Amino acid sequence: MRDSFVFYRSFFEALQDVPIEERACIYDAICDYSLNDIEPKLTGMQLAIFKLIRPNIDSNKRKYENGKKGAVFGKKGGRPKKDNPNQTPTKPQDNPNQTRNVDVDDDVDVNVNDTLSHLVESKRERVSEREGANKVFNPQSIKEQLLSDEIWKESVCMQSTLGVSFISMLPGQLDKFIAYIVSIGEERSISNISDAKRRFTYWWQNHGRKEVQDENKQVYTVPN
């Protein structure tokens, strides 16, 4: 058991992007493991983050234990002298085929900020995808947003081939477009305004324009 441990700034900065509930669990796990050697019971993203932080904690634990050993030698008058002071200690050669355990062999100082940020961002993207998939289709909101977008209205007027006259027709055409989407059961395919713009353009080119052209056809009677 220890009375203190090193908490790096990289831990603090990276954990700021983690939701508060999960952040609290990770903080508790760090403290329990660092001070009391209690293995954390974490799962999912929390466990992944802790595994990135753990090498730093283990490194500082080894420093703490080595410091205690040094203090014991100091009380006894220092490290015992070697039998042959002229003999140069030889370092055992590393086996190139052996994988080193960085948790044991190396004094690790891992900056986890970038990796943690990547994990948090990936989770945000997954949450955003789920929220988009479950978003309720709101026809009135979509229509209001499209009609308030002046740049889009100018663009769609040019694409319509009907010119400025299409402006007055646009609200009615949006109603027909929304009715078409509902009739084919594809409300969930429009989760944002960009989807609505794209689908409206496709609908107009393949359905709306033909319908307007049919309505505007004039019938001429040839006199006898």
PDB file of C-alpha atoms in Angstrom:
ATOM      1  CA  MET A   1       0.000   0.000   0.000  1.00  0.00           C
ATOM      2  CA  ARG A   2       1.157   3.521  -0.794  1.00  0.00           C
ATOM      3  CA  ASP A   3       0.131   6.988   0.373  1.00  0.00           C
ATOM      4  CA  SER A   4       0.589   8.747  -2.992  1.00  0.00           C
ATOM      5  CA  PHE A   5       1.122   8.191  -6.699  1.00  0.00           C
ATOM      6  CA  VAL A   6       1.973  10.177  -9.843  1.00  0.00           C
ATOM      7  CA  PHE A   7      -0.984  11.397 -11.919  1.00  0.00           C
ATOM      8  CA  TYR A   8       0.192  12.726 -15.300  1.00  0.00           C
ATOM      9  CA  ARG A   9      -1.295  15.720 -17.096  1.00  0.00           C
ATOM     10  CA  SER A  10      -1.872  13.507 -20.135  1.00  0.00           C
ATOM     11  CA  PHE A  11      -4.307  11.447 -18.012  1.00  0.00           C
ATOM     12  CA  PHE A  12      -6.235  14.535 -17.003  1.00  0.00           C
ATOM     13  CA  GLU A  13      -6.415  16.069 -20.483  1.00  0.00           C
ATOM     14  CA  ALA A  14      -7.500  12.850 -22.193  1.00  0.00           C
ATOM     15  CA  LEU A  15     -10.157  11.984 -19.602  1.00  0.00           C
ATOM     16  CA  GLN A  16     -11.840  15.375 -20.024  1.00  0.00           C
ATOM     17  CA  ASP A  17     -13.535  14.066 -23.182  1.00  0.00           C
ATOM     18  CA  VAL A  18     -14.927  10.962 -21.453  1.00  0.00           C
ATOM     19  CA  PRO A  19     -18.558  11.144 -20.195  1.00  0.00           C
ATOM     20  CA  ILE A  20     -18.666  12.064 -16.518  1.00  0.00           C
ATOM     21  CA  GLU A  21     -20.063   8.709 -15.311  1.00  0.00           C
ATOM     22  CA  GLU A  22     -17.392   6.688 -17.093  1.00  0.00           C
ATOM     23  CA  ARG A  23     -14.693   9.180 -16.077  1.00  0.00           C
ATOM     24  CA  ALA A  24     -15.524   8.676 -12.385  1.00  0.00           C
ATOM     25  CA  CYS A  25     -15.182   4.893 -12.735  1.00  0.00           C
ATOM     26  CA  ILE A  26     -11.778   5.258 -14.406  1.00  0.00           C
ATOM     27  CA  TYR A  27     -10.553   7.695 -11.724  1.00  0.00           C
ATOM     28  CA  ASP A  28     -11.564   5.231  -8.979  1.00  0.00           C
ATOM     29  CA  ALA A  29      -9.833   2.385 -10.791  1.00  0.00           C
ATOM     30  CA  ILE A  30      -6.618   4.402 -11.133  1.00  0.00           C
ATOM     31  CA  CYS A  31      -6.611   5.292  -7.432  1.00  0.00           C
ATOM     32  CA  ASP A  32      -7.414   1.763  -6.223  1.00  0.00           C
ATOM     33  CA  TYR A  33      -4.766   0.205  -8.426  1.00  0.00           C
ATOM     34  CA  SER A  34      -2.072   2.808  -7.658  1.00  0.00           C
ATOM     35  CA  LEU A  35      -2.592   3.010  -3.891  1.00  0.00           C
ATOM     36  CA  ASN A  36      -3.982  -0.395  -2.923  1.00  0.00           C
ATOM     37  CA  ASP A  37      -2.937  -2.748  -5.768  1.00  0.00           C
ATOM     38  CA  ILE A  38      -6.606  -3.556  -6.430  1.00  0.00           C
ATOM     39  CA  GLU A  39      -7.252  -4.860  -9.922  1.00  0.00           C
ATOM     40  CA  PRO A  40     -10.069  -2.858 -11.597  1.00  0.00           C
ATOM     41  CA  LYS A  41     -13.331  -4.500 -12.636  1.00  0.00           C
ATOM     42  CA  LEU A  42     -13.926  -2.503 -15.801  1.00  0.00           C
ATOM     43  CA  THR A  43     -15.336  -3.395 -19.184  1.00  0.00           C
ATOM     44  CA  GLY A  44     -15.561  -1.917 -22.670  1.00  0.00           C
ATOM     45  CA  MET A  45     -14.132   1.528 -23.272  1.00  0.00           C
ATOM     46  CA  GLN A  46     -13.314   2.057 -19.566  1.00  0.00           C
ATOM     47  CA  LEU A  47     -11.066  -1.019 -19.547  1.00  0.00           C
ATOM     48  CA  ALA A  48      -9.408  -0.001 -22.823  1.00  0.00           C
ATOM     49  CA  ILE A  49      -8.511   3.408 -21.393  1.00  0.00           C
ATOM     50  CA  PHE A  50      -7.205   1.933 -18.143  1.00  0.00           C
ATOM     51  CA  LYS A  51      -4.952  -0.475 -20.058  1.00  0.00           C
ATOM     52  CA  LEU A  52      -3.324   2.522 -21.759  1.00  0.00           C
ATOM     53  CA  ILE A  53      -2.712   4.249 -18.443  1.00  0.00           C
ATOM     54  CA  ARG A  54      -1.540   1.164 -16.541  1.00  0.00           C
ATOM     55  CA  PRO A  55       2.066   1.039 -17.909  1.00  0.00           C
ATOM     56  CA  ASN A  56       2.728   4.476 -16.404  1.00  0.00           C
ATOM     57  CA  ILE A  57       1.384   3.379 -13.038  1.00  0.00           C
ATOM     58  CA  ASP A  58       3.435   0.160 -13.092  1.00  0.00           C
ATOM     59  CA  SER A  59       6.560   2.127 -14.003  1.00  0.00           C
ATOM     60  CA  ASN A  60       6.127   4.418 -10.997  1.00  0.00           C
ATOM     61  CA  LYS A  61       5.452   1.434  -8.740  1.00  0.00           C
ATOM     62  CA  ARG A  62       8.831  -0.015  -9.727  1.00  0.00           C
ATOM     63  CA  LYS A  63      10.510   3.308  -9.001  1.00  0.00           C
ATOM     64  CA  TYR A  64       8.867   3.318  -5.570  1.00  0.00           C
ATOM     65  CA  GLU A  65      10.018  -0.232  -4.786  1.00  0.00           C
ATOM     66  CA  ASN A  66      13.569   0.460  -6.024  1.00  0.00           C
ATOM     67  CA  GLY A  67      13.644   3.580  -3.864  1.00  0.00           C
ATOM     68  CA  LYS A  68      12.794   1.535  -0.782  1.00  0.00           C
ATOM     69  CA  LYS A  69      15.593  -0.912  -1.613  1.00  0.00           C
ATOM     70  CA  GLY A  70      18.031   1.965  -1.986  1.00  0.00           C
ATOM     71  CA  ALA A  71      17.024   3.311   1.402  1.00  0.00           C
ATOM     72  CA  VAL A  72      17.729  -0.092   3.007  1.00  0.00           C
ATOM     73  CA  PHE A  73      21.211  -0.207   1.453  1.00  0.00           C
ATOM     74  CA  GLY A  74      21.860   3.325   2.642  1.00  0.00           C
ATOM     75  CA  LYS A  75      21.110   2.444   6.258  1.00  0.00           C
ATOM     76  CA  LYS A  76      23.602  -0.454   5.999  1.00  0.00           C
ATOM     77  CA  GLY A  77      26.392   1.756   4.709  1.00  0.00           C
ATOM     78  CA  GLY A  78      25.727   1.473   1.006  1.00  0.00           C
ATOM     79  CA  ARG A  79      25.731  -1.263  -1.581  1.00  0.00           C
ATOM     80  CA  PRO A  80      28.096  -4.202  -0.831  1.00  0.00           C
ATOM     81  CA  LYS A  81      31.482  -3.944  -2.555  1.00  0.00           C
ATOM     82  CA  LYS A  82      32.331  -6.305  -5.421  1.00  0.00           C
ATOM     83  CA  ASP A  83      34.892  -9.065  -4.860  1.00  0.00           C
ATOM     84  CA  ASN A  84      36.926  -7.973  -7.902  1.00  0.00           C
ATOM     85  CA  PRO A  85      36.712  -4.187  -8.437  1.00  0.00           C
ATOM     86  CA  ASN A  86      38.603  -4.433 -11.750  1.00  0.00           C
ATOM     87  CA  GLN A  87      36.075  -6.835 -13.247  1.00  0.00           C
ATOM     88  CA  THR A  88      33.678  -5.139 -15.636  1.00  0.00           C
ATOM     89  CA  PRO A  89      30.154  -6.463 -15.265  1.00  0.00           C
ATOM     90  CA  THR A  90      28.815  -7.940 -18.437  1.00  0.00           C
ATOM     91  CA  LYS A  91      25.298  -7.304 -19.599  1.00  0.00           C
ATOM     92  CA  PRO A  92      23.491 -10.402 -20.837  1.00  0.00           C
ATOM     93  CA  GLN A  93      22.842 -10.265 -24.531  1.00  0.00           C
ATOM     94  CA  ASP A  94      19.248  -9.841 -25.588  1.00  0.00           C
ATOM     95  CA  ASN A  95      17.728 -12.642 -27.594  1.00  0.00           C
ATOM     96  CA  PRO A  96      16.579 -10.966 -30.836  1.00  0.00           C
ATOM     97  CA  ASN A  97      13.828 -13.570 -31.180  1.00  0.00           C
ATOM     98  CA  GLN A  98      12.446 -12.874 -27.717  1.00  0.00           C
ATOM     99  CA  THR A  99       9.669 -10.313 -27.305  1.00  0.00           C
ATOM    100  CA  ARG A 100      10.408  -7.905 -24.489  1.00  0.00           C
ATOM    101  CA  ASN A 101       7.770  -7.175 -21.869  1.00  0.00           C
ATOM    102  CA  VAL A 102       7.675  -3.399 -21.632  1.00  0.00           C
ATOM    103  CA  ASP A 103       5.738  -3.599 -18.375  1.00  0.00           C
ATOM    104  CA  VAL A 104       8.688  -5.390 -16.725  1.00  0.00           C
ATOM    105  CA  ASP A 105      11.859  -4.531 -18.651  1.00  0.00           C
ATOM    106  CA  ASP A 106      11.427  -0.874 -19.464  1.00  0.00           C
ATOM    107  CA  ASP A 107      10.850   2.285 -17.486  1.00  0.00           C
ATOM    108  CA  VAL A 108       7.752   3.314 -19.382  1.00  0.00           C
ATOM    109  CA  ASP A 109       6.485   6.846 -19.773  1.00  0.00           C
ATOM    110  CA  VAL A 110       3.512   6.564 -22.124  1.00  0.00           C
ATOM    111  CA  ASN A 111       1.609   9.619 -23.290  1.00  0.00           C
ATOM    112  CA  VAL A 112      -1.935   8.318 -23.705  1.00  0.00           C
ATOM    113  CA  ASN A 113      -3.596  11.598 -24.674  1.00  0.00           C
ATOM    114  CA  ASP A 114      -3.738  10.978 -28.442  1.00  0.00           C
ATOM    115  CA  THR A 115      -4.876   7.366 -28.125  1.00  0.00           C
ATOM    116  CA  LEU A 116      -7.572   8.175 -25.584  1.00  0.00           C
ATOM    117  CA  SER A 117      -8.847  11.037 -27.706  1.00  0.00           C
ATOM    118  CA  HIS A 118      -9.109   8.666 -30.663  1.00  0.00           C
ATOM    119  CA  LEU A 119     -11.138   6.188 -28.591  1.00  0.00           C
ATOM    120  CA  VAL A 120     -13.482   8.902 -27.330  1.00  0.00           C
ATOM    121  CA  GLU A 121     -14.014  10.302 -30.829  1.00  0.00           C
ATOM    122  CA  SER A 122     -14.796   6.834 -32.176  1.00  0.00           C
ATOM    123  CA  LYS A 123     -17.421   6.367 -29.494  1.00  0.00           C
ATOM    124  CA  ARG A 124     -18.949   9.772 -30.253  1.00  0.00           C
ATOM    125  CA  GLU A 125     -19.275   8.804 -33.910  1.00  0.00           C
ATOM    126  CA  ARG A 126     -21.037   5.553 -32.987  1.00  0.00           C
ATOM    127  CA  VAL A 127     -23.417   7.419 -30.670  1.00  0.00           C
ATOM    128  CA  SER A 128     -24.099   9.999 -33.395  1.00  0.00           C
ATOM    129  CA  GLU A 129     -24.902   7.227 -35.876  1.00  0.00           C
ATOM    130  CA  ARG A 130     -27.332   5.614 -33.442  1.00  0.00           C
ATOM    131  CA  GLU A 131     -29.010   8.950 -32.712  1.00  0.00           C
ATOM    132  CA  GLY A 132     -29.367   9.639 -36.444  1.00  0.00           C
ATOM    133  CA  ALA A 133     -30.893   6.227 -37.039  1.00  0.00           C
ATOM    134  CA  ASN A 134     -33.441   6.784 -34.258  1.00  0.00           C
ATOM    135  CA  LYS A 135     -34.237  10.391 -35.160  1.00  0.00           C
ATOM    136  CA  VAL A 136     -37.931  11.105 -35.683  1.00  0.00           C
ATOM    137  CA  PHE A 137     -38.922  12.247 -39.168  1.00  0.00           C
ATOM    138  CA  ASN A 138     -40.428  15.738 -38.833  1.00  0.00           C
ATOM    139  CA  PRO A 139     -41.989  16.867 -42.144  1.00  0.00           C
ATOM    140  CA  GLN A 140     -42.872  20.377 -40.963  1.00  0.00           C
ATOM    141  CA  SER A 141     -39.388  21.048 -39.620  1.00  0.00           C
ATOM    142  CA  ILE A 142     -37.781  19.792 -42.852  1.00  0.00           C
ATOM    143  CA  LYS A 143     -40.043  21.979 -44.972  1.00  0.00           C
ATOM    144  CA  GLU A 144     -39.353  25.094 -42.864  1.00  0.00           C
ATOM    145  CA  GLN A 145     -35.588  24.550 -42.954  1.00  0.00           C
ATOM    146  CA  LEU A 146     -35.558  24.089 -46.727  1.00  0.00           C
ATOM    147  CA  LEU A 147     -37.695  27.170 -47.362  1.00  0.00           C
ATOM    148  CA  SER A 148     -35.444  29.267 -45.114  1.00  0.00           C
ATOM    149  CA  ASP A 149     -32.303  28.290 -47.041  1.00  0.00           C
ATOM    150  CA  GLU A 150     -32.054  31.004 -49.710  1.00  0.00           C
ATOM    151  CA  ILE A 151     -28.944  29.584 -51.339  1.00  0.00           C
ATOM    152  CA  TRP A 152     -30.538  26.161 -51.708  1.00  0.00           C
ATOM    153  CA  LYS A 153     -33.731  27.674 -53.158  1.00  0.00           C
ATOM    154  CA  GLU A 154     -31.725  29.542 -55.806  1.00  0.00           C
ATOM    155  CA  SER A 155     -29.874  26.369 -56.691  1.00  0.00           C
ATOM    156  CA  VAL A 156     -32.998  24.230 -56.921  1.00  0.00           C
ATOM    157  CA  CYS A 157     -34.712  26.846 -59.100  1.00  0.00           C
ATOM    158  CA  MET A 158     -31.886  26.660 -61.616  1.00  0.00           C
ATOM    159  CA  GLN A 159     -31.953  22.857 -61.555  1.00  0.00           C
ATOM    160  CA  SER A 160     -35.715  22.789 -62.060  1.00  0.00           C
ATOM    161  CA  THR A 161     -35.403  24.333 -65.594  1.00  0.00           C
ATOM    162  CA  LEU A 162     -38.451  26.434 -64.724  1.00  0.00           C
ATOM    163  CA  GLY A 163     -36.524  29.481 -63.566  1.00  0.00           C
ATOM    164  CA  VAL A 164     -37.784  31.941 -60.932  1.00  0.00           C
ATOM    165  CA  SER A 165     -41.367  30.751 -61.376  1.00  0.00           C
ATOM    166  CA  PHE A 166     -40.367  27.632 -59.454  1.00  0.00           C
ATOM    167  CA  ILE A 167     -40.063  29.709 -56.228  1.00  0.00           C
ATOM    168  CA  SER A 168     -43.845  30.058 -55.946  1.00  0.00           C
ATOM    169  CA  MET A 169     -44.284  26.361 -56.686  1.00  0.00           C
ATOM    170  CA  LEU A 170     -41.690  25.170 -54.171  1.00  0.00           C
ATOM    171  CA  PRO A 171     -43.887  24.938 -51.012  1.00  0.00           C
ATOM    172  CA  GLY A 172     -46.437  22.794 -52.834  1.00  0.00           C
ATOM    173  CA  GLN A 173     -43.732  20.619 -54.375  1.00  0.00           C
ATOM    174  CA  LEU A 174     -42.161  20.084 -50.955  1.00  0.00           C
ATOM    175  CA  ASP A 175     -45.532  18.891 -49.658  1.00  0.00           C
ATOM    176  CA  LYS A 176     -45.769  16.396 -52.531  1.00  0.00           C
ATOM    177  CA  PHE A 177     -42.177  15.280 -51.949  1.00  0.00           C
ATOM    178  CA  ILE A 178     -42.798  14.634 -48.240  1.00  0.00           C
ATOM    179  CA  ALA A 179     -46.036  12.785 -49.025  1.00  0.00           C
ATOM    180  CA  TYR A 180     -44.092  10.610 -51.487  1.00  0.00           C
ATOM    181  CA  ILE A 181     -41.417   9.746 -48.868  1.00  0.00           C
ATOM    182  CA  VAL A 182     -44.100   8.795 -46.343  1.00  0.00           C
ATOM    183  CA  SER A 183     -46.021   6.736 -48.897  1.00  0.00           C
ATOM    184  CA  ILE A 184     -42.990   4.536 -49.653  1.00  0.00           C
ATOM    185  CA  GLY A 185     -42.071   4.219 -45.954  1.00  0.00           C
ATOM    186  CA  GLU A 186     -38.609   5.804 -46.184  1.00  0.00           C
ATOM    187  CA  GLU A 187     -38.953   8.411 -43.440  1.00  0.00           C
ATOM    188  CA  ARG A 188     -35.900   7.048 -41.616  1.00  0.00           C
ATOM    189  CA  SER A 189     -33.737   7.594 -44.695  1.00  0.00           C
ATOM    190  CA  ILE A 190     -33.932  11.347 -44.017  1.00  0.00           C
ATOM    191  CA  SER A 191     -32.138  11.955 -40.711  1.00  0.00           C
ATOM    192  CA  ASN A 192     -30.851  15.471 -41.452  1.00  0.00           C
ATOM    193  CA  ILE A 193     -31.368  18.433 -43.797  1.00  0.00           C
ATOM    194  CA  SER A 194     -28.619  17.284 -46.168  1.00  0.00           C
ATOM    195  CA  ASP A 195     -30.487  14.017 -46.734  1.00  0.00           C
ATOM    196  CA  ALA A 196     -33.682  15.995 -47.420  1.00  0.00           C
ATOM    197  CA  LYS A 197     -31.984  18.185 -50.050  1.00  0.00           C
ATOM    198  CA  ARG A 198     -30.468  15.192 -51.794  1.00  0.00           C
ATOM    199  CA  ARG A 199     -33.713  13.207 -51.811  1.00  0.00           C
ATOM    200  CA  PHE A 200     -35.765  16.183 -53.011  1.00  0.00           C
ATOM    201  CA  THR A 201     -33.454  16.708 -56.001  1.00  0.00           C
ATOM    202  CA  TYR A 202     -33.773  13.046 -56.943  1.00  0.00           C
ATOM    203  CA  TRP A 203     -37.564  13.122 -56.481  1.00  0.00           C
ATOM    204  CA  TRP A 204     -37.972  16.246 -58.624  1.00  0.00           C
ATOM    205  CA  GLN A 205     -35.884  14.908 -61.474  1.00  0.00           C
ATOM    206  CA  ASN A 206     -37.695  11.563 -61.554  1.00  0.00           C
ATOM    207  CA  HIS A 207     -41.238  12.406 -60.447  1.00  0.00           C
ATOM    208  CA  GLY A 208     -42.061  16.036 -59.712  1.00  0.00           C
ATOM    209  CA  ARG A 209     -40.949  17.609 -62.993  1.00  0.00           C
ATOM    210  CA  LYS A 210     -42.813  15.035 -65.091  1.00  0.00           C
ATOM    211  CA  GLU A 211     -45.984  15.644 -63.100  1.00  0.00           C
ATOM    212  CA  VAL A 212     -45.749  19.422 -63.553  1.00  0.00           C
ATOM    213  CA  GLN A 213     -45.117  19.028 -67.275  1.00  0.00           C
ATOM    214  CA  ASP A 214     -48.165  16.780 -67.598  1.00  0.00           C
ATOM    215  CA  GLU A 215     -50.307  19.320 -65.753  1.00  0.00           C
ATOM    216  CA  ASN A 216     -49.167  22.124 -68.067  1.00  0.00           C
ATOM    217  CA  LYS A 217     -49.841  20.272 -71.313  1.00  0.00           C
ATOM    218  CA  GLN A 218     -52.299  22.105 -73.553  1.00  0.00           C
ATOM    219  CA  VAL A 219     -54.753  20.274 -75.801  1.00  0.00           C
ATOM    220  CA  TYR A 220     -55.236  21.829 -79.216  1.00  0.00           C
ATOM    221  CA  THR A 221     -58.364  21.052 -81.290  1.00  0.00           C
ATOM    222  CA  VAL A 222     -57.853  21.061 -85.015  1.00  0.00           C
ATOM    223  CA  PRO A 223     -60.888  22.700 -86.731  1.00  0.00           C
ATOM    224  CA  ASN A 224     -62.686  20.805 -89.462  1.00  0.00           C
TER     225      ASN A 224
END
